GROMACS .gro file of C-alpha atoms in nm:
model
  448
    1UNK     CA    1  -1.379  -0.992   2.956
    2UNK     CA    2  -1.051  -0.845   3.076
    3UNK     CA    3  -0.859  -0.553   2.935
    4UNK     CA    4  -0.546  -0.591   2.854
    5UNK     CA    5  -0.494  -0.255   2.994
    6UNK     CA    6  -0.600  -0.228   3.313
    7UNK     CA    7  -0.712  -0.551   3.423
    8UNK     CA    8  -1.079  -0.451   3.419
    9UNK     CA    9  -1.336  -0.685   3.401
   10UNK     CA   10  -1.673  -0.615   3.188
   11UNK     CA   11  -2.002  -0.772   3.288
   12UNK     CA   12  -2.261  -0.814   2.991
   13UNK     CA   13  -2.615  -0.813   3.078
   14UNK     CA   14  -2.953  -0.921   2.865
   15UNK     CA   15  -3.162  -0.702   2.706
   16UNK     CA   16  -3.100  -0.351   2.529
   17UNK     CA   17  -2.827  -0.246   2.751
   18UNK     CA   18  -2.478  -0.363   2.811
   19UNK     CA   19  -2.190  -0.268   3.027
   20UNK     CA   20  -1.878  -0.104   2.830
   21UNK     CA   21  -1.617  -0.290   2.746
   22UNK     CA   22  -1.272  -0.214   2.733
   23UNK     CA   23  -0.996  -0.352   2.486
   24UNK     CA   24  -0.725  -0.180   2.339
   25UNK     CA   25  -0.551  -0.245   1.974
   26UNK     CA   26  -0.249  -0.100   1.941
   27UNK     CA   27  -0.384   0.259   1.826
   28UNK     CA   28  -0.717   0.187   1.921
   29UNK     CA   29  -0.931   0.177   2.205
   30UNK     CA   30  -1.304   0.065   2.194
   31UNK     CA   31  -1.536   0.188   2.473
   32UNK     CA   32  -1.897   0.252   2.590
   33UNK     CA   33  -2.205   0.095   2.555
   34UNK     CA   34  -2.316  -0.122   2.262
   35UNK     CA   35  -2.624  -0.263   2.150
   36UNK     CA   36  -2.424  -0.588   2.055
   37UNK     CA   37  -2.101  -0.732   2.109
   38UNK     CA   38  -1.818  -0.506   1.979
   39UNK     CA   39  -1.525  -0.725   2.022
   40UNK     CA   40  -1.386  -1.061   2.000
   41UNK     CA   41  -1.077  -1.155   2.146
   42UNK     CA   42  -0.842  -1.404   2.008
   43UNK     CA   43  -0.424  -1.460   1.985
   44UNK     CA   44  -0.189  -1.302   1.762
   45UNK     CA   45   0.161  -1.293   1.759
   46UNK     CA   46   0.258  -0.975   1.948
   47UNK     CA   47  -0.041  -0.939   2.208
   48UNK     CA   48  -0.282  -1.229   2.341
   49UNK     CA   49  -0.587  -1.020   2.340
   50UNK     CA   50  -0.565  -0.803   2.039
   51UNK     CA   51  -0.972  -0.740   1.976
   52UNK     CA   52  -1.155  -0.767   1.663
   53UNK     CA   53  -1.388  -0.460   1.559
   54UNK     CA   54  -1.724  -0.619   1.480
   55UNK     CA   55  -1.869  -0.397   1.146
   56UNK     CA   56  -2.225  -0.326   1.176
   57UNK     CA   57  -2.314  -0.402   0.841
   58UNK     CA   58  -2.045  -0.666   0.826
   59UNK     CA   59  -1.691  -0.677   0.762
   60UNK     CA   60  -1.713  -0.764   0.408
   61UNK     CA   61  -1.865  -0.435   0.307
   62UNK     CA   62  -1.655  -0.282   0.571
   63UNK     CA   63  -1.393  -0.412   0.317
   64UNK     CA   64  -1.508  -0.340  -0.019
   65UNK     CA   65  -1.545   0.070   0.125
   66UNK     CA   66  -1.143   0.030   0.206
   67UNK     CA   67  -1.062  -0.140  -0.121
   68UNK     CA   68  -1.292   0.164  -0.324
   69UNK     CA   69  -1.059   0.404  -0.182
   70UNK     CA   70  -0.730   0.196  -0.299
   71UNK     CA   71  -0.933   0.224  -0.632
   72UNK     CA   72  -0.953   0.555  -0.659
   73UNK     CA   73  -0.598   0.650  -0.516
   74UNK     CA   74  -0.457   0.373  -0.786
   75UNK     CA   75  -0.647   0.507  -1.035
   76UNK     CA   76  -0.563   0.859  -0.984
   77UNK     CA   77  -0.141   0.791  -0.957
   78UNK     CA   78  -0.098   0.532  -1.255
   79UNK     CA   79  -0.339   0.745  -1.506
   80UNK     CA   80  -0.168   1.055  -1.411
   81UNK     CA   81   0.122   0.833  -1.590
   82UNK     CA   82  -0.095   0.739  -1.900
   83UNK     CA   83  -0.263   1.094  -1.986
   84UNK     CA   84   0.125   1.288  -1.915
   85UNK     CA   85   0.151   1.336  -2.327
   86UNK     CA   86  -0.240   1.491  -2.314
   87UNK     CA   87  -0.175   1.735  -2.021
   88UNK     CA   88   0.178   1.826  -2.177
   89UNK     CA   89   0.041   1.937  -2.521
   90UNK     CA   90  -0.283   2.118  -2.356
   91UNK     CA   91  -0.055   2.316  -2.132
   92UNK     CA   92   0.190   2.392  -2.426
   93UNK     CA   93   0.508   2.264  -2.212
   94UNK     CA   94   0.737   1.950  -2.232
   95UNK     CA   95   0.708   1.585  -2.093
   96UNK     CA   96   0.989   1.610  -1.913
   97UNK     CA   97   0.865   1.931  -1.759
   98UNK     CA   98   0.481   1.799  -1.657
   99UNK     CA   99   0.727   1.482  -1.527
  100UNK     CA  100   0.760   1.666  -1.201
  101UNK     CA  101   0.338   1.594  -1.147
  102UNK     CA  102   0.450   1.237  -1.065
  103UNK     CA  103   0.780   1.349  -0.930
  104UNK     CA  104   0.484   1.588  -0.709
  105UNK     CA  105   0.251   1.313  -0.602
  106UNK     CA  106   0.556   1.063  -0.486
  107UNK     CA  107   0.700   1.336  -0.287
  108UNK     CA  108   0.365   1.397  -0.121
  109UNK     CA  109   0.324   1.033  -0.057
  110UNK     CA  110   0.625   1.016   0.120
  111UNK     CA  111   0.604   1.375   0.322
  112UNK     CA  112   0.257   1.296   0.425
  113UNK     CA  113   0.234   0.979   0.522
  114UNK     CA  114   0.399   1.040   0.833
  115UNK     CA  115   0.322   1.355   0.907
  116UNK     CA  116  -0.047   1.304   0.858
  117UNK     CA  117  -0.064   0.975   1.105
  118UNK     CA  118   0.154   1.188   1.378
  119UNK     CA  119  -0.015   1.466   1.369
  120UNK     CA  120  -0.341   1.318   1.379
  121UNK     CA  121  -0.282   1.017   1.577
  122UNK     CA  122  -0.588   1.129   1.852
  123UNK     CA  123  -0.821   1.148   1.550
  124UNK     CA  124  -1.097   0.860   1.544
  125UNK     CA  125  -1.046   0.658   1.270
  126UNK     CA  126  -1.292   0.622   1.055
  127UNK     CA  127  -1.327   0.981   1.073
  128UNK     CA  128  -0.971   1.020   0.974
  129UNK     CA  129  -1.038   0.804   0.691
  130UNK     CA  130  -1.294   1.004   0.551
  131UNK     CA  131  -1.079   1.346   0.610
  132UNK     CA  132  -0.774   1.175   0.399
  133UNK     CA  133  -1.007   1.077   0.101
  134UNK     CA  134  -1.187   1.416   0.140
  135UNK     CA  135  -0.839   1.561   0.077
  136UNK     CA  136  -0.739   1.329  -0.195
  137UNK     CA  137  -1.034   1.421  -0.437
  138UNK     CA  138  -1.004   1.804  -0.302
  139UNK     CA  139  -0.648   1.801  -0.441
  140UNK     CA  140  -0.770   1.623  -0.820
  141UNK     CA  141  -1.107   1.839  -0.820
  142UNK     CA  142  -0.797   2.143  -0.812
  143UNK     CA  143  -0.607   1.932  -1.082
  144UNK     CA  144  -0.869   1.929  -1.297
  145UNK     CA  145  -0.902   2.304  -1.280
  146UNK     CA  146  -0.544   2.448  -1.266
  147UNK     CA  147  -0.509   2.679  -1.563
  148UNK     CA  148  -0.110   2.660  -1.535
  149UNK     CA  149   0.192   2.392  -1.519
  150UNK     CA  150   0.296   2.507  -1.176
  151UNK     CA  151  -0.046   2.504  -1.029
  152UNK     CA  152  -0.142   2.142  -1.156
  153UNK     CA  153   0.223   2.018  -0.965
  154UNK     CA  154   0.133   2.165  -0.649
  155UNK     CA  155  -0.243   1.991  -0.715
  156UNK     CA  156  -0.072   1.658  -0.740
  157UNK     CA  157   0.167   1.702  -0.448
  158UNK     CA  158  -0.207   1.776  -0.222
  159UNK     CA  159  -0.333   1.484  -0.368
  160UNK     CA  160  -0.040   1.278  -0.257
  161UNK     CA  161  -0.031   1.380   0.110
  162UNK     CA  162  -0.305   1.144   0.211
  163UNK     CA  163  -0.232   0.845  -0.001
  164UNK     CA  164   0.003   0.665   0.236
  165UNK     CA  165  -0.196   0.738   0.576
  166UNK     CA  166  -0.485   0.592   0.372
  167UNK     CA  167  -0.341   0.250   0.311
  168UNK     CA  168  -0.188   0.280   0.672
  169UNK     CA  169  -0.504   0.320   0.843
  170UNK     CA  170  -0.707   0.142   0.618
  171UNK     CA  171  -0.476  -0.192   0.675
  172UNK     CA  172  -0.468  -0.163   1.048
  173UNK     CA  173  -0.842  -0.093   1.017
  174UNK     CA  174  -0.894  -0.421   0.775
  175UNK     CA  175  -0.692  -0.654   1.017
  176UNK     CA  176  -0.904  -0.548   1.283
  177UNK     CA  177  -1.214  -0.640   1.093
  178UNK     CA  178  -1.118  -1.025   1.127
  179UNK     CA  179  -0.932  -1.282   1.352
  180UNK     CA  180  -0.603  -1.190   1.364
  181UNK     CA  181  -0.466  -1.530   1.172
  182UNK     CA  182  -0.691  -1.399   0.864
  183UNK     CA  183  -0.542  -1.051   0.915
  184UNK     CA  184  -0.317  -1.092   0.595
  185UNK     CA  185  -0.571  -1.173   0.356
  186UNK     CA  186  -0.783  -0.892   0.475
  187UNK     CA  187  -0.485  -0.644   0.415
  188UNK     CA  188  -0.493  -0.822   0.074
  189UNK     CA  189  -0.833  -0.734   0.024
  190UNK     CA  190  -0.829  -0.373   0.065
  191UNK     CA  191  -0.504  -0.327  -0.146
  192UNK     CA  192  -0.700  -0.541  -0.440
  193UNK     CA  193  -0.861  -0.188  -0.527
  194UNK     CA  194  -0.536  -0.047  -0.617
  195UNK     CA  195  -0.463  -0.361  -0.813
  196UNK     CA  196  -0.751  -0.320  -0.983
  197UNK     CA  197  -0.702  -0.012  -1.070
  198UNK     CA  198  -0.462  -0.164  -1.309
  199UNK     CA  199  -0.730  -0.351  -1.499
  200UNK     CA  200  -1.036  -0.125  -1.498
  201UNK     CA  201  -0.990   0.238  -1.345
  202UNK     CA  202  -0.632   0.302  -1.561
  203UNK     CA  203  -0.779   0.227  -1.843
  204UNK     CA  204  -1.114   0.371  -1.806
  205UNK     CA  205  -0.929   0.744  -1.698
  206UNK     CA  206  -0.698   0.697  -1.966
  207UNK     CA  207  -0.985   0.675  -2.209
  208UNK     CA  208  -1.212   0.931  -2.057
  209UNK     CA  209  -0.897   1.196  -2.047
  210UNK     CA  210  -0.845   1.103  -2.481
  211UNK     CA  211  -1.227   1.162  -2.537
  212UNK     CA  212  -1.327   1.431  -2.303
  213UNK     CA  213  -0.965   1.584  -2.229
  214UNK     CA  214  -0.711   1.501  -1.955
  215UNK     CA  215  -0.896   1.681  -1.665
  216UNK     CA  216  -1.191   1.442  -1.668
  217UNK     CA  217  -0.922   1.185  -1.592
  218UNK     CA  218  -0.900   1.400  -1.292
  219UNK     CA  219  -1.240   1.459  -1.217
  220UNK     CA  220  -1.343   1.120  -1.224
  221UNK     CA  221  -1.101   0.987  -0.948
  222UNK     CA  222  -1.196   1.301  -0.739
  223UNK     CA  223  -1.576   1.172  -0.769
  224UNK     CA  224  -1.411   0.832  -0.700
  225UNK     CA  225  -1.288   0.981  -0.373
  226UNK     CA  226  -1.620   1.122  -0.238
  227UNK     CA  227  -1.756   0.787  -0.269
  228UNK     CA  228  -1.484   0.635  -0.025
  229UNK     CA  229  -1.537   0.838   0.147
  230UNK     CA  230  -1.946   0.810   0.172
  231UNK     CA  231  -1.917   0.464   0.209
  232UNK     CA  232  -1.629   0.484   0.472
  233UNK     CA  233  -1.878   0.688   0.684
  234UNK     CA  234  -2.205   0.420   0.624
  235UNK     CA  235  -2.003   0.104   0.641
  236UNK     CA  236  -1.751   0.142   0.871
  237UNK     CA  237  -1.821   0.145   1.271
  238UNK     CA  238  -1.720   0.435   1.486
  239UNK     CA  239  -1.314   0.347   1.569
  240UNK     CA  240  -1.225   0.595   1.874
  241UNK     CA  241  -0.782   0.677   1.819
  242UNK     CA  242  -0.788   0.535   2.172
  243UNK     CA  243  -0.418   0.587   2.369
  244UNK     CA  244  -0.285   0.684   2.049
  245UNK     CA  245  -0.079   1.027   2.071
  246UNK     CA  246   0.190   1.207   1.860
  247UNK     CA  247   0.493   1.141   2.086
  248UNK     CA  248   0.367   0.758   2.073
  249UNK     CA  249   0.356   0.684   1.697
  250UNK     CA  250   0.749   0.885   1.690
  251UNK     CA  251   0.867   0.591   1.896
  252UNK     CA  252   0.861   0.404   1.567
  253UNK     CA  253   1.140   0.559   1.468
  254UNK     CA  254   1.344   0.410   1.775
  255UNK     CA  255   1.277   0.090   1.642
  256UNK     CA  256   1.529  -0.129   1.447
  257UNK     CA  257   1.304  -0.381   1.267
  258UNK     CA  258   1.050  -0.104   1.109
  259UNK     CA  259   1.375   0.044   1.018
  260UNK     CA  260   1.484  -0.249   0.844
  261UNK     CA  261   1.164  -0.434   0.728
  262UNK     CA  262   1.110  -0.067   0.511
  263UNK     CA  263   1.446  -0.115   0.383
  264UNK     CA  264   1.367  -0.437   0.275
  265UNK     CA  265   1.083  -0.292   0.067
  266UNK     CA  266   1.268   0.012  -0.041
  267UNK     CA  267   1.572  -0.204  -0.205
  268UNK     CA  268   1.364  -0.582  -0.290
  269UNK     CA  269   1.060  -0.383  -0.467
  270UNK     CA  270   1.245  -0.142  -0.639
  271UNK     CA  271   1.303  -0.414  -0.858
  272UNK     CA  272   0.956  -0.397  -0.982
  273UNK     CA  273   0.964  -0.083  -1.066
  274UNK     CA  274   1.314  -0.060  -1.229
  275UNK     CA  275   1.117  -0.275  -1.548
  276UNK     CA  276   0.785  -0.146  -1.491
  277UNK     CA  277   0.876   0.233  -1.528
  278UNK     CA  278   1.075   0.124  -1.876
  279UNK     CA  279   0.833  -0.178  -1.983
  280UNK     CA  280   0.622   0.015  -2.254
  281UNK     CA  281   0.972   0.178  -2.448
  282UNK     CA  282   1.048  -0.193  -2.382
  283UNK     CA  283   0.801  -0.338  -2.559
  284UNK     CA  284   0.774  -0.067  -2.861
  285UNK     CA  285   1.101  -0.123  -2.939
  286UNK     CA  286   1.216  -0.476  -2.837
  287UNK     CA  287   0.902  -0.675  -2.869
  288UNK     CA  288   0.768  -0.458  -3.170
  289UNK     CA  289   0.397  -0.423  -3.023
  290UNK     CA  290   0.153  -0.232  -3.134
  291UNK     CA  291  -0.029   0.006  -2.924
  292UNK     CA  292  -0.334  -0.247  -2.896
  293UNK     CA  293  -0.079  -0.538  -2.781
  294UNK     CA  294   0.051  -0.316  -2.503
  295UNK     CA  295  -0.228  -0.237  -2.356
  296UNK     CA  296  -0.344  -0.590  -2.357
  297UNK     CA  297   0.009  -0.696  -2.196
  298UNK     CA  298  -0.002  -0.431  -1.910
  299UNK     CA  299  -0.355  -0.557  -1.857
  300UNK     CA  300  -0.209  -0.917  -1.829
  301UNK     CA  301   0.050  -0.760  -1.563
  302UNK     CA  302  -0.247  -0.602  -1.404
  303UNK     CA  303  -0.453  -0.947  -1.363
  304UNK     CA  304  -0.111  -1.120  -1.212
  305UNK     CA  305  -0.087  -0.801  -0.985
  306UNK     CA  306  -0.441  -0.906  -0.843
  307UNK     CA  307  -0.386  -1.248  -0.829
  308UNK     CA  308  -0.058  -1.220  -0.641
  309UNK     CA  309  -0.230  -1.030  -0.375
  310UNK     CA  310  -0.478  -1.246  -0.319
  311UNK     CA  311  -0.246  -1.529  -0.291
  312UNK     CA  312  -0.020  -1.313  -0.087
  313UNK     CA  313  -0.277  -1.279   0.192
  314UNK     CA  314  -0.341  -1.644   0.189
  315UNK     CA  315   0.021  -1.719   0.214
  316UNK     CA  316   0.102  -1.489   0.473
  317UNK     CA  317  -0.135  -1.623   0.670
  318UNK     CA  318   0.056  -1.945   0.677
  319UNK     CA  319   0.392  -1.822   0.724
  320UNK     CA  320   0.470  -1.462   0.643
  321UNK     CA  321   0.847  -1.484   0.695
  322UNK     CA  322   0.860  -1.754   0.422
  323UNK     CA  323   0.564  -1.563   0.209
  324UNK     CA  324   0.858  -1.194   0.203
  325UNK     CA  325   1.148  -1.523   0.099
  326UNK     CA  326   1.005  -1.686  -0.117
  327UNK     CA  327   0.800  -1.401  -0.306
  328UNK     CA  328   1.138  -1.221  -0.387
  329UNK     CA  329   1.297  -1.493  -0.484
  330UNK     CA  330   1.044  -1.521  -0.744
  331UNK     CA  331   1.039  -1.168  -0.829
  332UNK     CA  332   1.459  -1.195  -0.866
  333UNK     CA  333   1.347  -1.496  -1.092
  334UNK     CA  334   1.064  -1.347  -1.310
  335UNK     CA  335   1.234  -1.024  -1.391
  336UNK     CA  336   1.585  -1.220  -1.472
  337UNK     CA  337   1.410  -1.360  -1.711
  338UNK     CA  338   1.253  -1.082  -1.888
  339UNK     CA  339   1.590  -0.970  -2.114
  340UNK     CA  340   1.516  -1.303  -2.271
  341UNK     CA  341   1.126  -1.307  -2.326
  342UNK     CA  342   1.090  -0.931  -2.435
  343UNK     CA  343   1.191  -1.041  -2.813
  344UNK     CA  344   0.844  -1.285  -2.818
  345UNK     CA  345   0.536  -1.100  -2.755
  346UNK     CA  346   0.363  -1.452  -2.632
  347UNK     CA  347   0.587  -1.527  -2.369
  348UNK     CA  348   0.653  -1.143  -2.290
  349UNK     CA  349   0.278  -1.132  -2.216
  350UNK     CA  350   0.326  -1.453  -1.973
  351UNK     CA  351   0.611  -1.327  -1.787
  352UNK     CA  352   0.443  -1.019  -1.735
  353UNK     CA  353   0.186  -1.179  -1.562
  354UNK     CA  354   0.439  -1.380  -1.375
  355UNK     CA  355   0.624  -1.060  -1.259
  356UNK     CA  356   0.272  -0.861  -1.150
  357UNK     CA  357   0.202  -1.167  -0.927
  358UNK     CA  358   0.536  -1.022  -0.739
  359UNK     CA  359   0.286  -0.814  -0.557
  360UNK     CA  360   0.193  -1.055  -0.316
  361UNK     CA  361   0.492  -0.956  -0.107
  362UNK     CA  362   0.253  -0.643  -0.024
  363UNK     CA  363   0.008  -0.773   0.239
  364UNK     CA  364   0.270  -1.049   0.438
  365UNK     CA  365   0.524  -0.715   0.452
  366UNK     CA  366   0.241  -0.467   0.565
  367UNK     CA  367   0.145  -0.756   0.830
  368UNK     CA  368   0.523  -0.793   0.957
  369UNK     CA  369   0.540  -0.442   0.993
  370UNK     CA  370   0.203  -0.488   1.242
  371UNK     CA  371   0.400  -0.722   1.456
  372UNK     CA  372   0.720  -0.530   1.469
  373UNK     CA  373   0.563  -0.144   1.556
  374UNK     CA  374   0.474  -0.232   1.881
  375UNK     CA  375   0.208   0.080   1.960
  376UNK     CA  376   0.337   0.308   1.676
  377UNK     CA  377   0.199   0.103   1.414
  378UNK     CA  378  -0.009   0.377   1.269
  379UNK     CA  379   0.270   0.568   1.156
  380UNK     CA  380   0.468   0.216   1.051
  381UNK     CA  381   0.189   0.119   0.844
  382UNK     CA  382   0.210   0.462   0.645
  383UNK     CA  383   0.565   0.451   0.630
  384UNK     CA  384   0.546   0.140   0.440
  385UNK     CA  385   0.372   0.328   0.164
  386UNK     CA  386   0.644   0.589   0.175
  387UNK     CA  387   0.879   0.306   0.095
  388UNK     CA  388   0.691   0.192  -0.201
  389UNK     CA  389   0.762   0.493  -0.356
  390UNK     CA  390   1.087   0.545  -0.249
  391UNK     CA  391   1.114   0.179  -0.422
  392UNK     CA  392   0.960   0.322  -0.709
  393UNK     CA  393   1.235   0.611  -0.732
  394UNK     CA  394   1.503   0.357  -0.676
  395UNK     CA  395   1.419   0.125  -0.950
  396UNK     CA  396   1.317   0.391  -1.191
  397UNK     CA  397   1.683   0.541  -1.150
  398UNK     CA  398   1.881   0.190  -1.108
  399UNK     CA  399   1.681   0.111  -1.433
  400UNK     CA  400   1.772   0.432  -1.623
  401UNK     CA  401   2.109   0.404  -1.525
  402UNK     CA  402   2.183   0.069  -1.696
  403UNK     CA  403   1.989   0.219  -1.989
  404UNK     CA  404   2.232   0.503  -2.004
  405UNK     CA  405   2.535   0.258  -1.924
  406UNK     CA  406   2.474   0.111  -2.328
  407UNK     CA  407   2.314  -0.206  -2.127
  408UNK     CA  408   1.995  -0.146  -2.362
  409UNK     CA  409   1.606  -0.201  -2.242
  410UNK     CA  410   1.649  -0.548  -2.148
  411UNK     CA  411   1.881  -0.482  -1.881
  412UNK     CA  412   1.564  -0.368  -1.648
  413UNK     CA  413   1.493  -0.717  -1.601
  414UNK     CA  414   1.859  -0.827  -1.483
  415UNK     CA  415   1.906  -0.500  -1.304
  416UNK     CA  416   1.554  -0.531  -1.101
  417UNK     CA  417   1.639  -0.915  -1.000
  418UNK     CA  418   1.972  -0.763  -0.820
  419UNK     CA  419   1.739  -0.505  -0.631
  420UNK     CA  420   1.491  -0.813  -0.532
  421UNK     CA  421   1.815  -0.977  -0.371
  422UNK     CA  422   1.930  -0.692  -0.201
  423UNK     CA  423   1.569  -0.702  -0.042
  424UNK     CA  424   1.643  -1.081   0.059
  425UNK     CA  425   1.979  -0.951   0.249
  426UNK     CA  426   1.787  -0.688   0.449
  427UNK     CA  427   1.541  -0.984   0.515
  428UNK     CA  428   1.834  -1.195   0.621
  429UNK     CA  429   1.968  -0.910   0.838
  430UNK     CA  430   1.646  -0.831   0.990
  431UNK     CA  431   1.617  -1.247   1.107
  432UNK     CA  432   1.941  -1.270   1.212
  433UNK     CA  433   1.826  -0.966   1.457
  434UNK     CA  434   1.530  -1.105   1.561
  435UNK     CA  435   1.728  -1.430   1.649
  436UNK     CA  436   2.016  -1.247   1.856
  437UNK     CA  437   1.746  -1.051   2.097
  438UNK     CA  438   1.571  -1.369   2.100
  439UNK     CA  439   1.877  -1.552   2.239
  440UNK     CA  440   1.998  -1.276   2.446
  441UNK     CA  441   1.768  -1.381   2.812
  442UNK     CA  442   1.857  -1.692   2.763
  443UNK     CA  443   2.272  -1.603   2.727
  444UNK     CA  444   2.196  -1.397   3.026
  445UNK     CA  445   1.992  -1.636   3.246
  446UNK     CA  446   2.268  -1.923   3.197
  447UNK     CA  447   2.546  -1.684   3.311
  448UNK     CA  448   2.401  -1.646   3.627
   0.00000   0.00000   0.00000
């Protein structure tokens, strides 16, 4: 089997032993003797001989460790939301004040992603999996304990460092796992924890901090965290960081599509969040729910969140330019169409649903973002967590600004269809790019 590095060719002979093998992934590098065949090669896109990892208990399982960890880190940022009254009135400060614990976890979300895959870039993987989850519940196990305001911020600002180097790693790490034309719906797999989290962790955490008090919330996703990390270690097959090095994961930076493709995120999904952050004032006071109808409507936006994703790995499969298109369109459509169904709790409930299915723009952009980061995708594939929150930022201040313009509640829906449009120009831009460096050899080669 040849390298696509060096030429090499491997010889495999029968019985216990086999030659090594090399093959290189961008960011990874298998080598050394196995005990059974390590790596498949097959065509993708950017490089004809991408390999597949092989999982020794099989790449299912390999998948279901991933998507624990989006569980727990899902679980541990939307609850933090839910049990902010609980954790004000135990500390005896303001919700505005304990506000800067989410304000804490975003910014360490966007710091560390980054950072973390840079400066770690030579560590294995799988080990540095394990590392960033063993961080994660280090930094809620210290939330549950701080004894002051001040101290539980800077515990939620640890706890953020590792979240977007998770899903970073963990996607590159999932796509591996299968043929690369399936690597979409594996992506899709591993972010159904945090969808899920939606459905059963949010709610369980929220319930566990009203019965037991708000730092069992905490100690719960921490435990949550060990496990990923327990099963990251059993399931998952040694991943060596290969050629991988700081100064190789900064040339992302140098690139114009990354650039553009998190933009695209940044502006189109902010719209998400611009009636997400508002939807429960939303529905008190526009739809007139009651506390029990709420929670059963953010469930419903939950479910469509996980069936989105799903779909969204299938889809991007198929095309992923037209999955990015077409899902924002439909996002622009569903949230347009919230200022009119927020007055009927029925079809509130239904386009709820439609506008969590808006999620499946999650896998096709994470896999566009493997075909455009060249051998920084590490770092890329982090980054495109930082931009989910920097979406979330966006939208929640875009929203709050048409609140505080006299546009009223409903104007989240309108306002986020705008931001899901601007995220269809920066798509447009980003093509139109891709089409003029396309062009350019062959401008060049008929001049001469």
């Amino acid at each position: 089997m040849r390298s696509p590095a060096d030429g090499h060719v491997g010889t495999r002979t029968h019985g216990l032993q086999e030659k090594a093998e090399h093959a290189i992934l961008p960011g990874f590098v298998f080598t050394g003797p196995v005990t059974r065949p390590s790596v498949m090669h097959s065509p993708t896109q950017s490089d004809p001989s991408l390999p597949t990892i092989v999982a020794p208990r099989g790449a299912g399982l390999a998948e279901l460790a991933l998507a624990v960890g989006g569980l727990a880190i899902g679980t541990g940022e939307f609850a933090s939301m839910s049990i902010l009254p609980l954790v004000a009135n135990d500390l005896g400060t303001t919700l505005p004040a304990m506000g800067h614990m989410i304000s804490a976890y975003a910014l360490g979300v966007v710091i560390g992603a980054p950072l973390i895959t840079i400066f770690l870039a030579r560590m294995p993987r799988r080990l540095m999996l394990i590392c960033l989850m063993a961080m994660f519940a280090v930094g809620n196990f210290l939330g549950a304990l701080a004894p002051t305001p001040g101290l539980l911020i800077a515990a939620r600002f640890v706890a953020g460092i590792p979240h977007g180097a998770y899903f970073g790693v963990a996607a590159l790490v999932a796509a591996a796992l299968v043929t690369p034309d399936k690597r979409a719906q594996a992506v899709s797999r591993v972010m159904l924890g945090l969808t899920v989290a939606n459905i059963v962790g949010v709610p369980l955490a929220t319930w566990l901090g009203q019965v037991l008090g708000w730092r069992s919330a905490f100690v719960i996703v921490g435990v949550l965290g060990l496990l990923t990390a327990a099963l990251v270690a059993f399931l998952l097959p040694p991943i060596p960081a290969g050629n991988a090095s700081p100064r190789g994961e900064l040339g992302v930076f140098r690139r114009l599509q990354v650039w553009l493709t998190l933009a695209m995120v940044a502006i189109g999904f902010g719209g998400l969040f611009a009636l997400y952050t508002y939807v429960t004032p939303t529905l008190q006071q526009i739809t007139h729910a009651s506390p029990l109808a709420i929670s059963v409507l953010l469930g419903l936006m939950g479910v469509g969140m996980t069936v989105g994703n799903l779909a969204g790995g299938w889809l991007a499969d198929r095309s992923n330019t037209a999955t990015i298109c077409g899902v924002l369109i439909w996002n622009a459509l569903a949230l347009a169409c919230f200022s009119w169904t927020s007055s009927n709790l029925w079809l509130a409930g239904l386009n709820l649903f439609l506008i969590g299915t808006g999620i499946a723009v999650v896998p096709a952009v994470q896999t566009r973002l493997m075909d455009v980061a060249g051998d920084a995708q590490t770092v890329a594939a982090a980054l495109n967590h930082s931009a989910f929150n920097i979406a979330n930022a966006l939208g929640a201040w875009v929203g709050g600004m048409a609140i505080a313009g006299g546009l009223g509640l409903t104007s989240t829906g309108p306002v986020g269809a705008v931001l899901a449009l601007g995220g269809i120009v920066v798509l447009g831009i980003s093509l139109a790019v891709d089409r003029r460096a396309a062009a350019a050899p062959r401008l060049a080669s008929a001049c001469k």
